[in-house]
Coordinates of C-alpha atoms and ligand atoms in Angstrom, one line a residue:
M241 CA -0.8 21.3 -14.6
L242 CA 1.7 23.8 -13.5
R243 CA 4.7 23.9 -15.9
I244 CA 8.2 24.7 -14.9
A245 CA 9.5 27.4 -17.2
G246 CA 10.9 25.8 -20.3
G247 CA 9.9 22.3 -19.1
L248 CA 8.5 19.8 -21.5
M249 CA 9.8 16.8 -19.6
A250 CA 9.5 15.8 -15.9
R251 CA 12.3 16.5 -13.6
Y252 CA 13.5 13.2 -11.9
V253 CA 14.5 12.7 -8.3
F254 CA 16.1 9.3 -7.8
I255 CA 15.9 8.1 -4.3
T256 CA 18.4 5.5 -3.1
G257 CA 19.4 4.1 0.3
G258 CA 22.6 3.1 2.0
V259 CA 24.1 1.7 5.3
V260 CA 21.1 -0.3 6.3
S261 CA 17.7 -1.2 4.9
S262 CA 14.3 0.0 6.3
L263 CA 15.4 3.6 6.6
G264 CA 12.1 4.9 5.4
K265 CA 13.0 5.7 1.8
G266 CA 9.4 5.1 0.8
L267 CA 8.2 7.6 3.5
A268 CA 10.8 10.2 2.5
S269 CA 9.8 9.9 -1.1
A270 CA 6.1 10.1 -0.3
A271 CA 6.7 13.2 2.0
L272 CA 8.7 14.9 -0.7
G273 CA 5.9 14.2 -3.2
A274 CA 3.5 15.8 -0.8
L275 CA 5.8 18.9 -0.3
L276 CA 6.2 19.4 -4.1
Q277 CA 2.4 19.2 -4.5
A278 CA 2.1 21.8 -1.7
R279 CA 4.2 24.1 -3.9
G280 CA 1.7 23.6 -6.8
Y281 CA 3.6 21.0 -8.8
T282 CA 2.3 17.7 -10.1
V283 CA 4.1 14.6 -9.1
R284 CA 4.3 10.9 -9.8
L285 CA 6.0 8.4 -7.5
R286 CA 7.4 5.1 -8.7
K287 CA 9.3 2.2 -7.2
L288 CA 11.9 0.0 -8.8
D289 CA 12.6 -3.2 -6.8
P290 CA 15.7 -5.2 -7.5
Y291 CA 14.2 -8.6 -6.3
L292 CA 13.6 -11.3 -8.8
N293 CA 10.0 -12.0 -8.2
V294 CA 8.0 -10.8 -11.1
D295 CA 5.7 -8.9 -8.7
P296 CA 4.9 -9.2 -5.0
G297 CA 1.5 -10.9 -5.7
T298 CA 2.7 -14.3 -4.8
M299 CA 5.0 -13.3 -1.9
S300 CA 3.8 -14.1 1.6
P301 CA 2.7 -11.1 3.6
F302 CA 5.2 -12.4 6.3
E303 CA 7.9 -12.0 3.8
H304 CA 7.2 -8.7 2.2
G305 CA 4.3 -7.0 4.0
E306 CA 1.0 -6.2 2.4
V307 CA 0.5 -6.4 -1.3
F308 CA -0.9 -3.1 -2.5
V309 CA -3.3 -3.2 -5.4
T310 CA -3.8 -0.4 -7.9
D311 CA -7.0 0.6 -9.8
D312 CA -5.6 -1.0 -13.0
G313 CA -5.0 -4.3 -11.2
A314 CA -1.3 -4.4 -10.4
E315 CA -0.1 -6.2 -7.3
T316 CA 2.6 -3.9 -6.0
D317 CA 4.9 -3.1 -3.2
L318 CA 3.4 -1.5 -0.1
D319 CA 5.4 1.6 -0.7
L320 CA 2.9 2.5 -3.4
G321 CA 0.4 2.7 -0.6
H322 CA 2.5 5.3 1.2
Y323 CA 2.8 7.2 -2.1
E324 CA -1.0 7.3 -2.5
R325 CA -1.7 8.1 1.1
F326 CA 0.6 11.1 0.9
T327 CA -0.2 12.5 -2.5
G328 CA -3.7 11.3 -3.3
V329 CA -2.4 10.3 -6.8
S330 CA -3.8 6.9 -7.7
A331 CA -0.9 4.5 -8.3
R332 CA -0.8 2.7 -11.6
Q333 CA 0.6 -0.6 -13.0
T334 CA 3.5 1.4 -14.5
D335 CA 4.5 2.9 -11.1
S336 CA 6.2 -0.2 -10.0
V337 CA 8.6 -2.7 -11.5
S338 CA 10.9 -5.5 -10.2
A339 CA 14.1 -6.9 -11.6
G340 CA 12.1 -10.1 -12.2
R341 CA 9.6 -8.2 -14.5
I342 CA 12.5 -6.5 -16.3
Y343 CA 14.3 -9.7 -17.0
Q344 CA 11.1 -11.4 -18.0
T345 CA 10.5 -8.7 -20.6
V346 CA 14.0 -9.0 -21.9
L347 CA 13.9 -12.8 -22.1
E348 CA 10.5 -12.6 -23.9
K349 CA 12.0 -10.2 -26.4
E350 CA 15.0 -12.5 -26.8
R351 CA 12.7 -15.5 -27.5
R352 CA 10.7 -13.5 -30.0
G353 CA 13.9 -12.7 -31.8
D354 CA 13.6 -8.9 -31.2
Y355 CA 17.3 -8.6 -30.6
L356 CA 18.1 -10.0 -34.0
G357 CA 20.5 -12.7 -32.6
K358 CA 22.6 -10.3 -30.6
T359 CA 24.2 -11.4 -27.3
I360 CA 21.9 -10.2 -24.5
Q361 CA 23.7 -8.4 -21.7
V362 CA 22.9 -6.5 -18.6
I363 CA 24.3 -3.4 -20.3
P364 CA 22.7 -2.4 -22.6
H365 CA 19.7 -4.7 -22.8
V366 CA 18.6 -4.8 -19.1
T367 CA 19.5 -1.2 -18.5
N368 CA 17.7 -0.1 -21.6
E369 CA 14.5 -1.9 -20.4
I370 CA 14.8 -0.1 -17.1
K371 CA 15.3 3.3 -18.8
D372 CA 12.3 2.7 -21.0
F373 CA 10.3 2.0 -17.9
L374 CA 11.6 5.3 -16.3
A375 CA 10.7 7.3 -19.4
I376 CA 7.0 6.2 -19.2
G377 CA 4.9 9.3 -18.7
E378 CA 7.9 11.6 -18.8
D379 CA 5.8 14.5 -20.3
E380 CA 2.9 14.1 -17.9
V381 CA 4.0 15.6 -14.6
D382 CA 6.4 18.2 -13.2
F383 CA 8.3 15.7 -11.1
Q384 CA 8.8 12.0 -11.2
L385 CA 10.2 10.6 -7.9
C386 CA 11.7 7.2 -8.5
E387 CA 12.7 5.1 -5.5
I388 CA 15.2 2.2 -5.9
G389 CA 14.5 -0.6 -3.4
G390 CA 17.3 -2.2 -1.3
T391 CA 20.6 -0.6 -0.5
V392 CA 23.5 0.6 -2.6
G393 CA 26.0 -2.3 -2.9
D394 CA 23.4 -5.0 -3.3
I395 CA 24.3 -7.2 -6.2
E396 CA 20.8 -7.3 -7.7
G397 CA 20.5 -3.6 -7.5
L398 CA 23.5 -2.8 -9.7
P399 CA 21.6 -2.8 -13.1
F400 CA 19.2 -0.2 -11.6
F401 CA 21.9 2.1 -10.3
E402 CA 23.6 1.8 -13.7
A403 CA 20.3 2.6 -15.5
I404 CA 19.6 5.7 -13.5
R405 CA 23.1 6.9 -14.0
Q406 CA 22.7 6.5 -17.8
F407 CA 19.2 8.0 -17.7
A408 CA 20.4 11.2 -16.0
Q409 CA 23.4 11.4 -18.3
E410 CA 21.1 11.2 -21.4
R411 CA 18.8 14.0 -20.2
P412 CA 19.6 17.7 -20.5
R413 CA 21.6 18.9 -17.6
G414 CA 19.7 19.7 -14.4
R415 CA 16.8 17.3 -15.2
C416 CA 17.8 14.6 -12.7
I417 CA 19.0 14.7 -9.2
F418 CA 20.0 12.0 -6.7
M419 CA 18.8 11.8 -3.2
H420 CA 20.4 9.3 -0.9
L421 CA 19.2 8.1 2.5
T422 CA 21.7 7.0 5.1
L423 CA 21.9 6.3 8.8
L424 CA 24.1 8.1 11.4
P425 CA 24.6 5.5 14.2
Y426 CA 25.0 6.8 17.7
L427 CA 27.7 5.4 19.9
A428 CA 26.5 5.7 23.5
A429 CA 29.9 4.9 25.0
S430 CA 31.5 8.0 23.3
G431 CA 28.3 9.9 23.0
E432 CA 28.9 10.5 19.3
L433 CA 27.1 10.3 16.0
K434 CA 29.2 8.4 13.5
T435 CA 29.4 9.7 9.9
K436 CA 31.8 7.0 8.5
P437 CA 29.0 4.6 7.3
T438 CA 27.5 7.5 5.4
Q439 CA 30.8 8.4 3.9
H440 CA 31.3 4.8 2.8
S441 CA 27.9 4.5 1.3
V442 CA 28.3 7.7 -0.7
K443 CA 31.7 6.4 -1.8
E444 CA 30.0 3.2 -3.0
L445 CA 27.5 5.3 -5.0
R446 CA 30.3 7.5 -6.5
A447 CA 32.2 4.4 -7.6
I448 CA 29.3 3.5 -9.8
G449 CA 29.1 7.0 -11.2
I450 CA 26.4 8.6 -9.1
A451 CA 27.1 11.7 -7.1
P452 CA 24.3 12.4 -4.7
D453 CA 22.9 15.9 -4.6
I454 CA 21.0 15.5 -1.3
L455 CA 21.7 13.3 1.7
V456 CA 18.9 12.5 4.1
C457 CA 20.4 11.3 7.3
R458 CA 18.3 9.3 9.7
S459 CA 19.4 9.8 13.3
E460 CA 18.0 9.1 16.7
H461 CA 19.9 12.0 18.1
P462 CA 20.2 15.7 17.0
I463 CA 22.9 16.2 14.4
P464 CA 25.2 19.0 15.4
D465 CA 26.1 21.6 12.7
R466 CA 29.7 20.4 13.0
E467 CA 28.7 16.9 11.9
R468 CA 26.5 18.2 9.1
A469 CA 29.4 20.3 7.8
K470 CA 31.7 17.3 8.0
I471 CA 29.3 15.1 6.1
A472 CA 28.9 17.8 3.4
L473 CA 32.7 18.1 3.1
F474 CA 33.4 14.4 2.9
C475 CA 30.5 13.5 0.8
N476 CA 30.7 16.4 -1.6
V477 CA 27.2 17.8 -1.1
R478 CA 26.2 21.3 0.1
P479 CA 25.7 21.7 3.9
E480 CA 22.1 22.8 3.3
A481 CA 21.5 19.6 1.3
V482 CA 22.4 17.4 4.3
I483 CA 18.9 16.9 5.7
P484 CA 18.4 15.5 9.2
A485 CA 15.6 13.0 9.6
Y486 CA 14.6 12.2 13.1
D487 CA 12.1 9.7 14.4
L488 CA 8.6 11.0 14.3
S489 CA 5.5 10.5 16.5
S490 CA 3.5 9.7 13.4
I491 CA 4.4 9.0 9.8
Y492 CA 2.0 11.9 8.9
E493 CA 4.3 14.3 10.5
A494 CA 6.9 13.5 7.8
P495 CA 5.8 16.3 5.3
L496 CA 6.0 19.0 7.9
A497 CA 9.1 17.6 9.5
Y498 CA 11.0 17.3 6.2
H499 CA 9.8 20.8 5.2
R500 CA 11.2 22.2 8.5
A501 CA 14.4 20.3 7.8
G502 CA 14.7 22.0 4.4
L503 CA 14.2 19.0 2.1
D504 CA 11.8 20.5 -0.5
Q505 CA 13.9 23.7 -0.6
A506 CA 17.1 21.6 -1.1
V507 CA 15.4 19.7 -4.0
L508 CA 14.3 22.9 -5.7
D509 CA 17.7 24.4 -5.2
A510 CA 19.4 21.3 -6.7
F511 CA 17.2 21.8 -9.8
G512 CA 18.0 25.5 -9.8
I513 CA 14.4 26.5 -9.5
S514 CA 14.3 30.0 -8.2
P515 CA 12.4 31.7 -6.9
A516 CA 10.6 28.6 -5.6
P517 CA 6.8 28.8 -5.2
R518 CA 5.7 29.1 -1.6
P519 CA 4.3 26.0 -0.1
N520 CA 0.7 25.7 1.2
L521 CA 0.9 23.2 4.0
A522 CA -2.6 23.6 5.4
R523 CA -3.6 20.0 4.5
W524 CA -0.8 18.6 6.6
E525 CA -1.3 21.0 9.4
D526 CA -4.9 19.9 9.6
V527 CA -3.9 16.3 9.5
M528 CA -1.5 16.8 12.4
D529 CA -4.0 18.8 14.3
R530 CA -6.5 15.9 14.1
L531 CA -3.9 13.4 15.1
T532 CA -2.5 15.3 18.1
H533 CA -5.8 16.7 19.4
A534 CA -7.8 13.5 19.6
E535 CA -10.6 13.4 22.2
G536 CA -10.6 9.9 23.7
A537 CA -9.9 6.6 22.1
V538 CA -11.7 3.4 20.9
R539 CA -10.3 -0.1 20.8
V540 CA -10.7 -2.1 17.6
A541 CA -9.9 -5.8 17.5
V542 CA -8.4 -6.9 14.2
V543 CA -8.9 -10.6 14.0
G544 CA -6.5 -12.0 11.4
K545 CA -3.8 -14.4 10.4
Y546 CA -0.7 -12.4 9.7
T547 CA -0.7 -10.7 13.0
A548 CA 3.0 -11.2 13.7
L549 CA 4.2 -8.7 11.1
E550 CA 2.9 -5.1 11.4
D551 CA 3.4 -4.4 7.7
A552 CA 1.1 -7.3 6.6
Y553 CA -2.0 -5.1 7.3
K554 CA -0.4 -1.8 6.7
S555 CA -3.2 -0.1 4.8
I556 CA -5.8 -1.4 7.3
A557 CA -3.8 0.1 10.2
E558 CA -3.5 3.4 8.3
A559 CA -7.2 3.5 7.3
L560 CA -8.2 2.9 10.9
T561 CA -6.0 5.8 11.9
H562 CA -7.7 7.9 9.2
G563 CA -11.2 6.8 10.5
G564 CA -10.1 8.0 14.0
M565 CA -9.0 11.4 12.5
A566 CA -12.4 11.8 10.9
N567 CA -13.9 11.5 14.3
R568 CA -11.2 13.1 16.3
V569 CA -10.6 10.0 18.3
R570 CA -7.6 7.8 18.6
V571 CA -8.1 4.3 17.3
K572 CA -6.2 1.6 19.2
A573 CA -6.0 -1.3 16.9
E574 CA -5.1 -4.6 18.6
W575 CA -4.2 -7.6 16.4
I576 CA -5.6 -10.9 17.6
D577 CA -4.6 -14.2 16.0
A578 CA -7.8 -15.8 14.8
E579 CA -6.6 -19.3 15.6
I580 CA -7.0 -18.6 19.3
F581 CA -10.8 -18.6 18.8
E582 CA -10.6 -22.2 17.5
R583 CA -9.4 -23.3 20.9
E584 CA -11.0 -20.7 23.2
D585 CA -14.3 -18.9 23.6
P586 CA -13.9 -15.6 21.8
A587 CA -16.1 -13.7 24.3
P588 CA -13.5 -13.0 27.0
H589 CA -11.0 -11.9 24.3
L590 CA -13.4 -9.6 22.4
E591 CA -15.4 -8.1 25.3
G592 CA -14.1 -4.6 25.9
F593 CA -13.5 -3.9 22.2
H594 CA -15.6 -1.2 20.6
A595 CA -15.5 -2.8 17.2
I596 CA -14.2 -5.8 15.4
L597 CA -12.5 -6.0 12.0
V598 CA -11.8 -9.2 10.1
P599 CA -9.3 -8.4 7.3
G600 CA -8.5 -10.2 4.1
G601 CA -6.4 -13.3 3.9
F602 CA -5.7 -16.5 2.0
G603 CA -6.0 -20.2 3.1
E604 CA -8.0 -22.0 5.6
R605 CA -5.9 -21.5 8.7
G606 CA -7.6 -19.3 11.2
T607 CA -10.9 -19.1 9.3
E608 CA -13.0 -21.0 11.9
G609 CA -11.8 -18.4 14.4
K610 CA -12.8 -15.5 12.1
I611 CA -16.2 -17.1 11.7
K612 CA -16.5 -17.1 15.5
A613 CA -15.5 -13.4 15.6
A614 CA -18.2 -12.5 13.0
Q615 CA -20.8 -14.5 15.0
F616 CA -19.8 -12.7 18.2
A617 CA -20.1 -9.3 16.5
R618 CA -23.4 -10.1 15.0
E619 CA -25.0 -11.5 18.1
K620 CA -23.6 -8.9 20.5
G621 CA -24.4 -5.9 18.3
V622 CA -20.7 -4.9 18.1
P623 CA -19.7 -2.9 15.0
Y624 CA -18.2 -5.3 12.4
L625 CA -16.2 -4.6 9.3
G626 CA -15.4 -7.7 7.2
I627 CA -12.9 -7.1 4.4
C628 CA -12.7 -9.6 1.5
L629 CA -12.1 -12.9 3.4
G630 CA -13.7 -11.1 6.4
M631 CA -16.9 -10.7 4.3
Q632 CA -16.8 -14.2 3.1
M633 CA -16.5 -15.5 6.7
A634 CA -19.4 -13.3 7.8
V635 CA -21.5 -14.9 5.0
I636 CA -20.5 -18.4 5.9
E637 CA -21.3 -17.6 9.6
A638 CA -24.8 -16.4 8.6
A639 CA -25.3 -19.4 6.3
R640 CA -24.4 -21.9 9.0
N641 CA -26.1 -20.2 12.0
L642 CA -29.1 -18.4 10.4
A643 CA -29.9 -20.1 7.1
G644 CA -29.3 -23.7 8.3
V645 CA -26.5 -24.6 5.9
A646 CA -24.6 -26.4 8.7
D647 CA -21.5 -27.3 6.5
A648 CA -21.3 -24.0 4.7
G649 CA -17.7 -23.1 3.7
S650 CA -15.5 -21.8 0.9
E651 CA -14.3 -23.8 -2.0
E652 CA -10.9 -22.2 -1.3
F653 CA -10.5 -24.5 1.7
D654 CA -11.6 -27.6 -0.2
H655 CA -9.2 -26.8 -3.0
E656 CA -6.4 -26.4 -0.5
K657 CA -7.1 -29.8 1.1
G658 CA -8.0 -31.5 -2.2
E659 CA -11.3 -32.9 -0.8
R660 CA -14.9 -31.9 -0.6
R661 CA -15.9 -31.0 3.0
F662 CA -18.0 -27.9 2.7
T663 CA -21.1 -26.7 0.9
P664 CA -19.5 -24.0 -1.2
V665 CA -21.4 -20.8 -0.2
V666 CA -18.2 -19.1 -1.4
Y667 CA -17.0 -20.5 -4.7
H668 CA -14.4 -20.2 -7.4
L669 CA -15.7 -18.0 -10.2
K670 CA -14.5 -18.9 -13.7
E671 CA -15.6 -15.8 -15.6
W672 CA -16.8 -12.3 -15.0
V673 CA -17.4 -9.0 -16.8
Q674 CA -14.9 -6.1 -16.4
G675 CA -16.1 -2.9 -18.1
N676 CA -17.3 -4.2 -21.4
H677 CA -15.3 -7.4 -21.7
L678 CA -15.5 -10.9 -20.4
V679 CA -12.6 -12.1 -18.2
E680 CA -12.1 -15.9 -18.1
R681 CA -10.1 -18.1 -15.9
R682 CA -8.7 -21.4 -17.0
P683 CA -7.9 -24.2 -14.5
G684 CA -4.2 -24.2 -15.4
D685 CA -3.7 -20.5 -14.9
A686 CA -0.6 -19.5 -13.1
K687 CA -1.1 -18.7 -9.4
G688 CA -0.5 -15.0 -9.7
G689 CA -2.8 -14.6 -12.7
T690 CA -6.1 -15.9 -11.5
M691 CA -7.5 -13.2 -9.3
R692 CA -10.1 -10.6 -9.8
L693 CA -7.8 -7.6 -9.4
G694 CA -8.2 -3.9 -9.5
A695 CA -11.1 -1.5 -9.7
Y696 CA -14.7 -2.7 -10.2
T697 CA -17.9 -0.9 -10.0
A698 CA -20.6 -1.8 -7.5
R699 CA -24.2 -0.6 -7.2
L700 CA -25.6 0.0 -3.8
A701 CA -29.2 -0.6 -2.8
P702 CA -31.0 2.7 -2.0
G703 CA -31.7 2.9 1.7
S704 CA -29.0 0.5 2.7
K705 CA -26.4 1.4 5.3
A706 CA -23.7 1.1 2.6
A707 CA -25.5 3.7 0.4
Q708 CA -25.9 6.0 3.4
V709 CA -22.2 5.6 4.4
Y710 CA -20.9 6.3 0.9
G711 CA -23.5 9.0 0.2
T712 CA -24.0 7.5 -3.3
T713 CA -25.3 4.3 -5.0
E714 CA -22.5 3.7 -7.4
I715 CA -18.9 3.1 -6.2
E716 CA -15.6 1.8 -7.5
E717 CA -13.3 -0.2 -5.2
R718 CA -10.2 -2.3 -5.6
H719 CA -10.3 -6.1 -5.5
R720 CA -7.9 -8.9 -5.0
H721 CA -9.5 -12.3 -4.6
R722 CA -10.3 -15.6 -6.3
Y723 CA -13.5 -16.6 -4.7
E724 CA -17.0 -15.0 -4.6
V725 CA -20.1 -15.4 -2.5
D726 CA -22.6 -17.5 -4.5
I727 CA -25.8 -15.6 -5.3
R728 CA -27.7 -18.8 -5.2
Y729 CA -27.8 -18.4 -1.4
R730 CA -29.0 -14.8 -1.7
D731 CA -32.7 -15.4 -1.1
A732 CA -32.1 -17.8 1.8
L733 CA -29.7 -15.4 3.5
E734 CA -31.7 -12.3 2.8
G735 CA -34.7 -14.1 4.4
C736 CA -32.5 -14.3 7.6
G737 CA -31.6 -10.6 7.6
L738 CA -28.3 -10.6 5.6
W739 CA -28.9 -7.9 3.0
F740 CA -26.9 -8.1 -0.2
S741 CA -26.7 -4.3 -0.4
G742 CA -24.0 -3.9 -3.0
M743 CA -23.8 -5.9 -6.2
S744 CA -21.7 -5.9 -9.4
P745 CA -23.6 -4.0 -12.2
D746 CA -24.6 -7.3 -13.8
G747 CA -26.1 -8.4 -10.5
R748 CA -23.9 -11.6 -10.4
L749 CA -21.3 -10.8 -7.8
P750 CA -22.1 -9.8 -4.2
E751 CA -19.9 -6.8 -3.3
I752 CA -21.4 -5.8 0.0
V753 CA -23.5 -7.5 2.7
E754 CA -24.9 -6.0 5.8
V755 CA -27.0 -7.3 8.7
R756 CA -30.4 -5.6 8.9
G757 CA -31.2 -4.2 12.3
H758 CA -27.6 -4.4 13.6
P759 CA -26.0 -1.2 14.7
W760 CA -23.2 -1.6 12.2
F761 CA -22.3 -4.8 10.4
I762 CA -20.9 -4.6 6.9
G763 CA -18.8 -7.0 4.9
V764 CA -17.2 -5.9 1.6
Q765 CA -15.6 -8.1 -1.1
F766 CA -13.1 -5.4 -1.9
H767 CA -10.4 -3.5 -0.1
P768 CA -11.6 -0.1 1.0
E769 CA -8.4 0.4 3.1
L770 CA -6.4 0.9 -0.1
K771 CA -8.1 4.1 -1.0
S772 CA -8.1 5.8 2.4
K773 CA -6.0 8.9 2.9
P774 CA -5.2 10.9 6.0
F775 CA -6.8 14.0 4.4
A776 CA -9.7 12.0 2.9
P777 CA -10.5 9.1 5.3
H778 CA -12.4 6.3 3.5
P779 CA -16.2 6.7 4.3
L780 CA -16.4 3.0 5.5
F781 CA -13.6 3.4 7.9
A782 CA -14.8 6.9 9.1
D783 CA -18.3 5.5 9.7
F784 CA -17.1 2.3 11.3
V785 CA -15.1 4.3 13.8
R786 CA -18.0 6.6 14.4
A787 CA -20.2 3.5 15.2
A788 CA -17.4 2.3 17.6
V789 CA -17.4 5.7 19.3
E790 CA -21.2 5.7 19.5
G791 CA -21.2 2.2 21.0
A792 CA -18.5 3.2 23.5
R793 CA -20.6 6.1 24.7
L794 CA -23.6 3.8 25.2
V795 CA -21.7 1.5 27.5
Ligands
LIG972 N1 -8.9 -15.9 0.0 C1 -10.1 -15.2 -0.5 C2 -10.2 -15.2 -2.0 O1 -9.3 -15.5 -2.7 C3 -10.1 -13.8 0.1 C4 -8.9 -13.0 -0.5 C5 -8.7 -11.7 0.3 O2 -9.1 -11.6 1.4 N2 -8.0 -10.8 -0.3 O3 -11.3 -15.0 -2.4

């Protein structure tokens, strides 16, 4: 690790947002992380969410986008996915916290009597809990970048803003800086960018004791120097610390664009780090070269349920893009609602696609359509990647149409309806081994706490497509599911050409299935998309896209 002179503790950058939500705070934080890495520093990115859910695990993907899962089994905000994709640093349980979790901890302590009968208050008890969270791993990296969800002025955000103010105050001077993202709206009628909302948002921050060091201003139009100077003057920041942030052709342009705009320099200046180490941006230049110099395109159908909200399958969309970059092609992913195939023949919808992906999901709705998509891919020799529920559906399809289990299904759907309709080829597992210990589920477990979550090892059969794609026979991938393919059907299904080519080390849990003799048909019980990076595309996605390209050339 590279140590800043005299540094024993991390420097903290607190990232907040104002004016409107969805300004891209997560992306700005991730890009800044990448830029600090490019200068040789170690970073850790963290997210503090003011909502009251304990974690996003039980939130609908429609509501909050995808749930990102870490190696250590935390169900977190999708911003942690951005962080990982930009820095390559694996996110951890302690990289994300919500107000719900903080309050839960405080209330548990209160019940245990830890506060010795004191009156429990937001200040200091809640803010102390937030500060303790921030201090985790303080001596591990050069920079901790902590993003506060929501916008300044939100009621539930107040304890977080108060906590970061106190935290900075308690550290030696120059250890913490504040970076605030705002929007400069453009008034077409007068042809002007307006700075007033930014001024107001900074005023709001200052009212609670936080003076931003850096302002990142999102704008759809170029920001004239005159306006930059005005923002600097009225918001009490240096003109070079007013960083313009324009719309980008790809999120992966963000590190280079923010570097050109002077963000990393402004951050190092704010910390007084001089001379600053020179950045090596080769990784991001290569990423952009691959993105902008793609030769041709392939079409991938993603047959899923949460197709209405782009963020619901964020990591899958990104992993497909990475797969395209590995092959120097553009991947055009088209989202198709699986329910359509329950009413209509999938063939006319799926013909013309070079590959089919069925992603993860929960609940029965749309599953018969996903089974039809898997059948189409298997019979027509179209590359198929089934992820989690997408693997389970591929197994059910094979059980029904190849192994003669006409009513094969998943216990998940019977549980949902409260009646027995299917032969459970996919069933609810009650115990399993993680590392050296046994994990058990009890029927009354809370909804969020019953899943197989986080990193698990799988052994791959030598000679399988899976082993060939990974280039190894032992892998570790992230899980998030309750149900498992039942190995009691293994012999019957393998007799029909469905190879259980990846298994848990104890041989009890199927992790990967593939169709023998098919150009490319792989189902995985885990979520490979969570580990893909633009500079290190996941091998499954890279090879899936390669197969799509190959198929496209054959036609
Ligand atoms: N609903 C399925 C299960 O719980 C699949 C979950 C998923 O696709 N992430 O096993």
